[in-house]
Coordinates of C-alpha atoms in Angstrom, one line a residue:
M1 CA -4.0 38.0 -71.6
E2 CA -3.2 39.7 -68.3
A3 CA -4.8 40.7 -65.0
L4 CA -3.5 43.2 -62.5
H5 CA -3.6 42.5 -58.8
E6 CA -3.8 45.1 -56.0
E7 CA -0.8 43.6 -54.3
M8 CA 2.0 41.2 -55.2
P9 CA 1.0 37.5 -56.0
F10 CA 3.1 34.7 -54.6
D11 CA 1.8 31.6 -56.4
L12 CA -0.7 30.5 -59.1
A13 CA -2.5 27.3 -59.9
F14 CA -4.7 26.2 -62.8
H15 CA -7.9 24.3 -62.4
P16 CA -7.6 20.6 -63.4
S17 CA -10.5 20.8 -66.0
S18 CA -12.0 24.3 -66.3
P19 CA -10.5 27.5 -67.6
L20 CA -9.9 28.9 -64.1
V21 CA -6.7 30.1 -62.5
A22 CA -6.1 31.0 -58.8
T23 CA -3.5 33.3 -57.3
S24 CA -2.4 33.8 -53.7
L25 CA -1.3 37.3 -52.6
I26 CA 1.1 38.8 -50.1
T27 CA -1.9 40.3 -48.3
G28 CA -3.4 36.9 -47.5
E29 CA -6.0 37.2 -50.2
L30 CA -7.1 34.5 -52.7
Y31 CA -8.1 35.5 -56.3
L32 CA -9.9 33.3 -58.8
F33 CA -10.0 34.2 -62.5
R34 CA -11.9 32.8 -65.5
Y35 CA -10.0 33.0 -68.8
A36 CA -10.9 32.6 -72.5
A37 CA -9.1 33.2 -75.7
E38 CA -9.2 36.7 -77.2
S39 CA -10.3 38.3 -73.9
Q40 CA -8.8 39.4 -70.6
P41 CA -9.2 37.2 -67.5
E42 CA -12.3 37.9 -65.5
R43 CA -11.9 38.0 -61.7
L44 CA -14.6 35.8 -60.1
F45 CA -13.8 36.6 -56.5
A46 CA -11.3 38.0 -54.1
A47 CA -11.4 36.4 -50.7
K48 CA -9.4 37.2 -47.5
A49 CA -8.1 33.7 -46.9
H50 CA -5.4 34.3 -44.3
K51 CA -4.3 36.9 -41.8
E52 CA -0.7 36.9 -43.1
S53 CA 0.7 36.4 -46.6
C54 CA -0.8 33.6 -48.7
R55 CA 2.2 31.9 -50.2
A56 CA 0.9 28.7 -51.9
V57 CA -2.3 27.7 -53.7
R58 CA -3.5 24.4 -55.3
F59 CA -6.7 22.9 -56.5
V60 CA -7.8 19.6 -54.8
D61 CA -10.9 17.4 -54.8
S62 CA -11.2 17.4 -58.6
G63 CA -11.1 21.2 -58.6
N64 CA -14.0 21.7 -56.2
V65 CA -11.7 23.0 -53.4
I66 CA -8.8 25.5 -53.4
L67 CA -6.2 24.8 -50.7
T68 CA -4.0 27.7 -49.6
G69 CA -1.0 27.8 -47.3
S70 CA 0.1 30.8 -45.4
A71 CA 2.8 32.4 -43.3
D72 CA 0.3 32.2 -40.4
C73 CA 1.0 28.4 -40.4
S74 CA -2.5 27.5 -41.4
I75 CA -4.0 25.6 -44.4
L76 CA -7.4 26.7 -45.6
A77 CA -9.8 24.9 -47.9
S78 CA -12.1 27.3 -49.8
D79 CA -15.1 26.6 -52.1
V80 CA -14.2 27.1 -55.7
E81 CA -17.7 28.5 -56.5
T82 CA -17.9 31.1 -53.8
G83 CA -14.4 31.5 -52.3
K84 CA -16.0 30.9 -48.9
P85 CA -14.0 28.9 -46.3
I86 CA -14.9 25.2 -45.9
A87 CA -12.4 24.2 -43.3
R88 CA -9.2 25.7 -41.7
L89 CA -6.4 23.8 -40.2
E90 CA -4.7 26.1 -37.7
D91 CA -1.1 25.5 -36.8
A92 CA -0.7 22.9 -39.6
H93 CA 3.0 23.6 -39.2
E94 CA 5.0 25.1 -36.4
N95 CA 6.3 27.7 -38.9
G96 CA 5.0 29.6 -41.9
I97 CA 4.0 27.4 -44.9
N98 CA 5.9 28.2 -48.1
R99 CA 4.9 25.4 -50.6
L100 CA 2.0 23.1 -51.4
V101 CA 2.0 20.3 -53.9
C102 CA -0.6 17.7 -54.9
L103 CA 0.6 14.2 -54.8
T104 CA -2.4 12.0 -55.6
E105 CA -6.2 12.3 -55.5
T106 CA -6.1 12.0 -51.7
T107 CA -2.7 13.3 -50.6
V108 CA -1.2 16.8 -50.5
A109 CA 2.3 17.8 -49.2
S110 CA 3.2 21.1 -47.5
G111 CA 6.6 22.6 -46.7
D112 CA 7.5 25.3 -44.2
D113 CA 10.0 28.0 -43.4
E114 CA 12.1 25.7 -41.2
G115 CA 12.5 22.8 -43.6
C116 CA 9.7 20.6 -42.4
I117 CA 7.6 18.6 -45.0
K118 CA 4.2 17.1 -44.1
V119 CA 2.0 14.9 -46.1
W120 CA -1.8 15.0 -45.5
D121 CA -4.1 12.1 -46.3
T122 CA -7.6 13.4 -47.0
R123 CA -9.0 9.9 -46.9
E124 CA -7.6 9.1 -43.5
R125 CA -8.1 12.7 -42.4
S126 CA -4.6 13.0 -40.9
C127 CA -1.0 13.8 -41.3
C128 CA 0.5 10.6 -42.6
N129 CA 4.2 11.5 -43.2
T130 CA 6.6 14.1 -41.7
F131 CA 10.1 14.7 -42.9
H132 CA 12.7 16.8 -41.0
C133 CA 16.0 17.0 -42.9
H134 CA 16.3 20.6 -44.1
E135 CA 17.5 23.5 -42.0
D136 CA 15.9 26.3 -44.0
Y137 CA 12.7 27.0 -45.9
I138 CA 11.3 24.5 -48.4
S139 CA 11.5 26.4 -51.8
D140 CA 10.0 23.8 -54.1
M141 CA 8.7 20.2 -54.2
T142 CA 7.9 17.7 -56.9
Y143 CA 6.3 14.3 -56.7
V144 CA 7.8 11.2 -58.4
S145 CA 4.9 8.8 -58.7
D146 CA 6.8 5.8 -60.0
S147 CA 8.8 5.5 -56.8
N148 CA 6.3 7.3 -54.5
Q149 CA 8.9 9.9 -53.4
I150 CA 8.9 13.6 -52.9
L151 CA 11.9 15.6 -54.1
A152 CA 12.4 18.9 -52.2
T153 CA 14.7 21.8 -52.5
S154 CA 15.6 24.2 -49.7
G155 CA 17.2 27.5 -48.8
D156 CA 19.9 25.4 -47.0
G157 CA 21.3 24.5 -50.4
T158 CA 20.4 20.8 -50.4
L159 CA 18.1 18.5 -52.4
S160 CA 16.3 15.7 -50.5
V161 CA 14.6 12.5 -51.6
N162 CA 11.7 11.6 -49.2
N163 CA 10.3 8.1 -49.4
L164 CA 6.6 8.0 -48.6
R165 CA 6.3 4.2 -48.2
R166 CA 9.0 4.0 -45.6
N167 CA 8.4 7.5 -44.1
K168 CA 12.1 8.3 -44.2
V169 CA 14.6 10.5 -46.0
K170 CA 16.2 8.3 -48.5
S171 CA 19.0 10.6 -49.5
Q172 CA 20.1 14.2 -49.3
S173 CA 22.7 16.1 -51.3
E174 CA 25.7 17.8 -50.0
F175 CA 25.4 21.6 -49.4
S176 CA 25.8 23.5 -52.6
E177 CA 27.2 27.0 -52.8
D178 CA 23.8 28.3 -53.6
E179 CA 20.3 28.0 -52.2
L180 CA 18.2 25.7 -54.3
L181 CA 15.0 27.4 -55.5
S182 CA 13.2 25.1 -57.9
V183 CA 13.2 21.5 -59.1
V184 CA 12.0 19.4 -62.0
V185 CA 12.7 15.8 -63.0
M186 CA 13.9 15.4 -66.6
K187 CA 15.2 12.8 -69.1
N188 CA 12.6 10.1 -68.2
G189 CA 13.5 10.2 -64.5
K190 CA 17.3 10.1 -65.0
K191 CA 18.1 13.7 -64.2
V192 CA 16.9 16.2 -61.6
V193 CA 17.4 19.9 -62.4
C194 CA 17.5 22.6 -59.8
G195 CA 17.5 26.4 -60.1
T196 CA 19.7 28.7 -58.0
P197 CA 20.1 32.4 -57.1
S198 CA 23.4 32.6 -59.1
G199 CA 21.6 31.6 -62.3
A200 CA 23.2 28.2 -62.5
L201 CA 21.1 25.1 -63.1
L202 CA 22.4 22.1 -61.1
L203 CA 21.9 18.7 -62.6
Y204 CA 21.7 15.6 -60.4
S205 CA 21.8 12.0 -61.7
W206 CA 19.1 9.8 -60.3
G207 CA 20.6 7.6 -57.6
F208 CA 23.7 9.8 -57.2
F209 CA 22.3 12.8 -55.3
K210 CA 25.3 13.6 -53.1
D211 CA 26.7 16.0 -55.6
C212 CA 25.5 17.5 -58.9
S213 CA 26.8 15.9 -62.1
D214 CA 26.6 19.1 -64.1
R215 CA 26.3 22.8 -63.7
F216 CA 24.8 24.9 -66.5
L217 CA 25.6 28.6 -66.3
G218 CA 23.3 29.9 -69.0
H219 CA 21.3 32.4 -66.9
A220 CA 22.7 35.7 -65.9
Q221 CA 20.4 36.0 -62.8
S222 CA 18.5 33.9 -60.3
V223 CA 16.4 31.1 -61.7
D224 CA 13.4 31.3 -59.3
T225 CA 11.0 28.9 -61.0
I226 CA 11.1 26.2 -63.6
V227 CA 8.5 23.9 -65.3
K228 CA 9.1 20.9 -67.5
L229 CA 7.9 21.2 -71.1
D230 CA 9.0 17.7 -72.1
E231 CA 11.8 15.3 -71.2
E232 CA 14.4 17.3 -73.1
T233 CA 13.3 20.9 -72.4
L234 CA 12.1 23.1 -69.6
I235 CA 10.9 26.7 -69.3
S236 CA 12.6 28.9 -66.7
G237 CA 11.5 32.1 -65.0
A238 CA 14.3 34.3 -63.8
S239 CA 14.8 37.4 -61.7
D240 CA 15.4 39.6 -64.8
G241 CA 11.8 39.0 -65.7
V242 CA 12.5 36.9 -68.8
I243 CA 10.9 33.5 -69.6
R244 CA 13.3 31.2 -71.4
L245 CA 13.2 27.8 -73.2
V246 CA 16.1 25.7 -72.0
G247 CA 17.5 22.4 -73.4
I248 CA 18.9 19.8 -71.0
L249 CA 21.8 17.6 -72.1
P250 CA 22.9 19.1 -74.3
N251 CA 22.6 22.2 -72.0
R252 CA 21.7 25.4 -73.8
I253 CA 19.4 28.3 -73.8
I254 CA 17.3 27.6 -76.9
Q255 CA 15.6 31.0 -76.9
P256 CA 14.1 33.6 -74.7
L257 CA 10.3 33.2 -75.0
A258 CA 8.9 36.3 -73.5
E259 CA 9.6 39.2 -71.0
H260 CA 7.0 39.3 -68.3
S261 CA 8.4 42.5 -66.9
E262 CA 11.7 43.9 -65.5
Y263 CA 10.9 42.4 -62.1
P264 CA 11.6 38.8 -60.9
I265 CA 9.1 36.1 -61.9
E266 CA 7.6 34.4 -58.9
A267 CA 5.9 31.4 -60.5
L268 CA 5.1 29.6 -63.7
A269 CA 2.4 27.0 -64.4
F270 CA 0.7 25.3 -67.4
S271 CA -3.0 25.2 -67.9
N272 CA -4.6 21.8 -67.7
D273 CA -4.8 21.6 -71.6
R274 CA -1.2 23.0 -71.8
N275 CA -2.5 25.7 -74.2
Y276 CA -1.4 28.5 -71.8
L277 CA 1.6 29.3 -69.7
G278 CA 0.8 31.4 -66.6
S279 CA 3.3 33.7 -65.0
I280 CA 3.3 36.1 -62.0
S281 CA 5.8 38.7 -61.0
H282 CA 6.6 41.5 -58.7
D283 CA 4.8 43.9 -61.1
K284 CA 1.5 42.5 -59.5
M285 CA 0.5 41.1 -62.9
L286 CA -0.8 37.7 -63.9
K287 CA -0.1 37.0 -67.5
L288 CA -1.4 34.1 -69.6
W289 CA 0.7 33.3 -72.6
D290 CA -0.4 31.3 -75.6
L291 CA 2.1 28.4 -75.4
Q292 CA 2.2 27.7 -79.1
D293 CA 2.8 31.4 -79.9
L294 CA 5.7 31.4 -77.4
L295 CA 7.3 28.4 -78.9
N296 CA 6.8 29.8 -82.4
G297 CA 8.7 32.9 -81.3
Q298 CA 5.9 35.4 -81.6
Q299 CA 6.7 36.9 -78.2
L300 CA 10.5 37.0 -78.6
V301 CA 12.5 39.4 -76.4
K302 CA 15.7 41.1 -77.2
D303 CA 18.8 38.8 -77.0
D304 CA 20.6 41.2 -74.6
K305 CA 19.0 39.4 -71.6
L306 CA 20.0 36.0 -72.7
G307 CA 23.0 35.8 -70.5
E308 CA 26.2 34.0 -71.2
E309 CA 26.0 30.3 -72.0
D310 CA 28.4 28.1 -70.2
S311 CA 28.3 24.6 -68.9
D312 CA 30.4 21.9 -67.3
D313 CA 28.9 19.4 -69.8
S314 CA 30.7 16.3 -68.4
D315 CA 27.5 14.5 -67.3
D316 CA 29.7 12.3 -65.2
D317 CA 27.6 9.8 -63.3
G318 CA 30.6 8.1 -61.7
M319 CA 30.2 9.2 -58.1
D320 CA 29.5 7.5 -54.8
V321 CA 26.1 6.1 -54.3
D322 CA 24.1 8.0 -51.7
M323 CA 24.1 7.0 -48.0
D324 CA 21.4 8.1 -45.7
P325 CA 21.8 11.7 -44.5
S326 CA 23.5 12.2 -41.2
S327 CA 21.3 12.3 -38.2
S328 CA 23.6 14.7 -36.5
K329 CA 22.1 17.7 -38.4
G330 CA 20.2 19.9 -35.9
S331 CA 17.0 21.5 -36.7
R332 CA 16.2 25.1 -35.8
S333 CA 14.0 25.8 -32.8
A334 CA 10.4 26.4 -33.5
K335 CA 9.2 30.0 -33.6
T336 CA 7.6 31.3 -30.4
G337 CA 3.9 30.9 -30.1
K338 CA 3.4 28.1 -32.7
S339 CA 2.5 24.6 -31.6
Q340 CA 1.9 21.4 -33.3
S341 CA -1.7 20.8 -34.4
S342 CA -3.6 18.2 -32.5
G343 CA -4.9 15.0 -34.1
G344 CA -8.4 16.1 -33.5
A345 CA -8.0 19.4 -35.4
T346 CA -6.5 17.6 -38.4
S347 CA -9.4 15.1 -38.4
D348 CA -12.0 17.8 -38.3
F349 CA -10.3 19.7 -41.1
F350 CA -10.3 16.8 -43.5
A351 CA -13.7 15.6 -42.3
D352 CA -15.1 19.0 -43.5
L353 CA -13.3 18.5 -46.8

């Protein structure tokens, strides 16, 4: 199943209970599709959500509301039935918003172009946490509910662990040779896997975040997005347009699953029932893959894009325990014309929600 966009999509998100999928576009538009087996996705609406590119999209409020984050520094709440705006938080960040991630039923995190992470509490109608430890854009975030922490990757080449209870950065990795583009937690919380532009997957052991414990060089090109299939395997989307099934410890490319296109894959996501895997790419196409068909090899691509398989498979956890990141790291100055949102604006935004 596939649906063509008029312009390039940046992000996608599946509805938590219904067969709906939303995409956010470089033009600032928000699309919503309904999908069903044996038919092409039906576009329900296309709404102009933001003045600048719409980079992130997530469903909140049990799927009744769609949140979008934009390069214009705003967060918009739109009605899932009509696509009409419910509330807009102008200047939610001082810089363009690059990522959104749902934490709990009442909290959402956003990350911007200058490395700032904010956590929004819809119950208290306010920003309840702010973390400043990165010096470049937030590329990805994932929430670890057991310890109530956010793991974030950044273009500055570091991974951070942000403690929500204490409102502090618990630890931060040393600078890697690459930007870190994507992150998942594997092996029942014992390993953190990050994708990089070089194609290497960096593995960090939990509690030892200063340096990676393993580098897996199985991808020939940039690993832009990864999603966890189970504790042993993940699915990667690379800049060569190929979706791959990857095993972690032992590290190996199990098989290429499908080829979205010859262009880089921007994002991957599972449907709420995990029957479908969604992918978007620079070809402006949303594709919904039957996950079982993929795993059974019915969409196999040629093996010439598999890339060489290589790994420093030491899995050596014997490294120094993390210390708090140095406070001497300076943050970049805010972009001209952007100011912090007032408490009143935030309150009004979540009150409308």
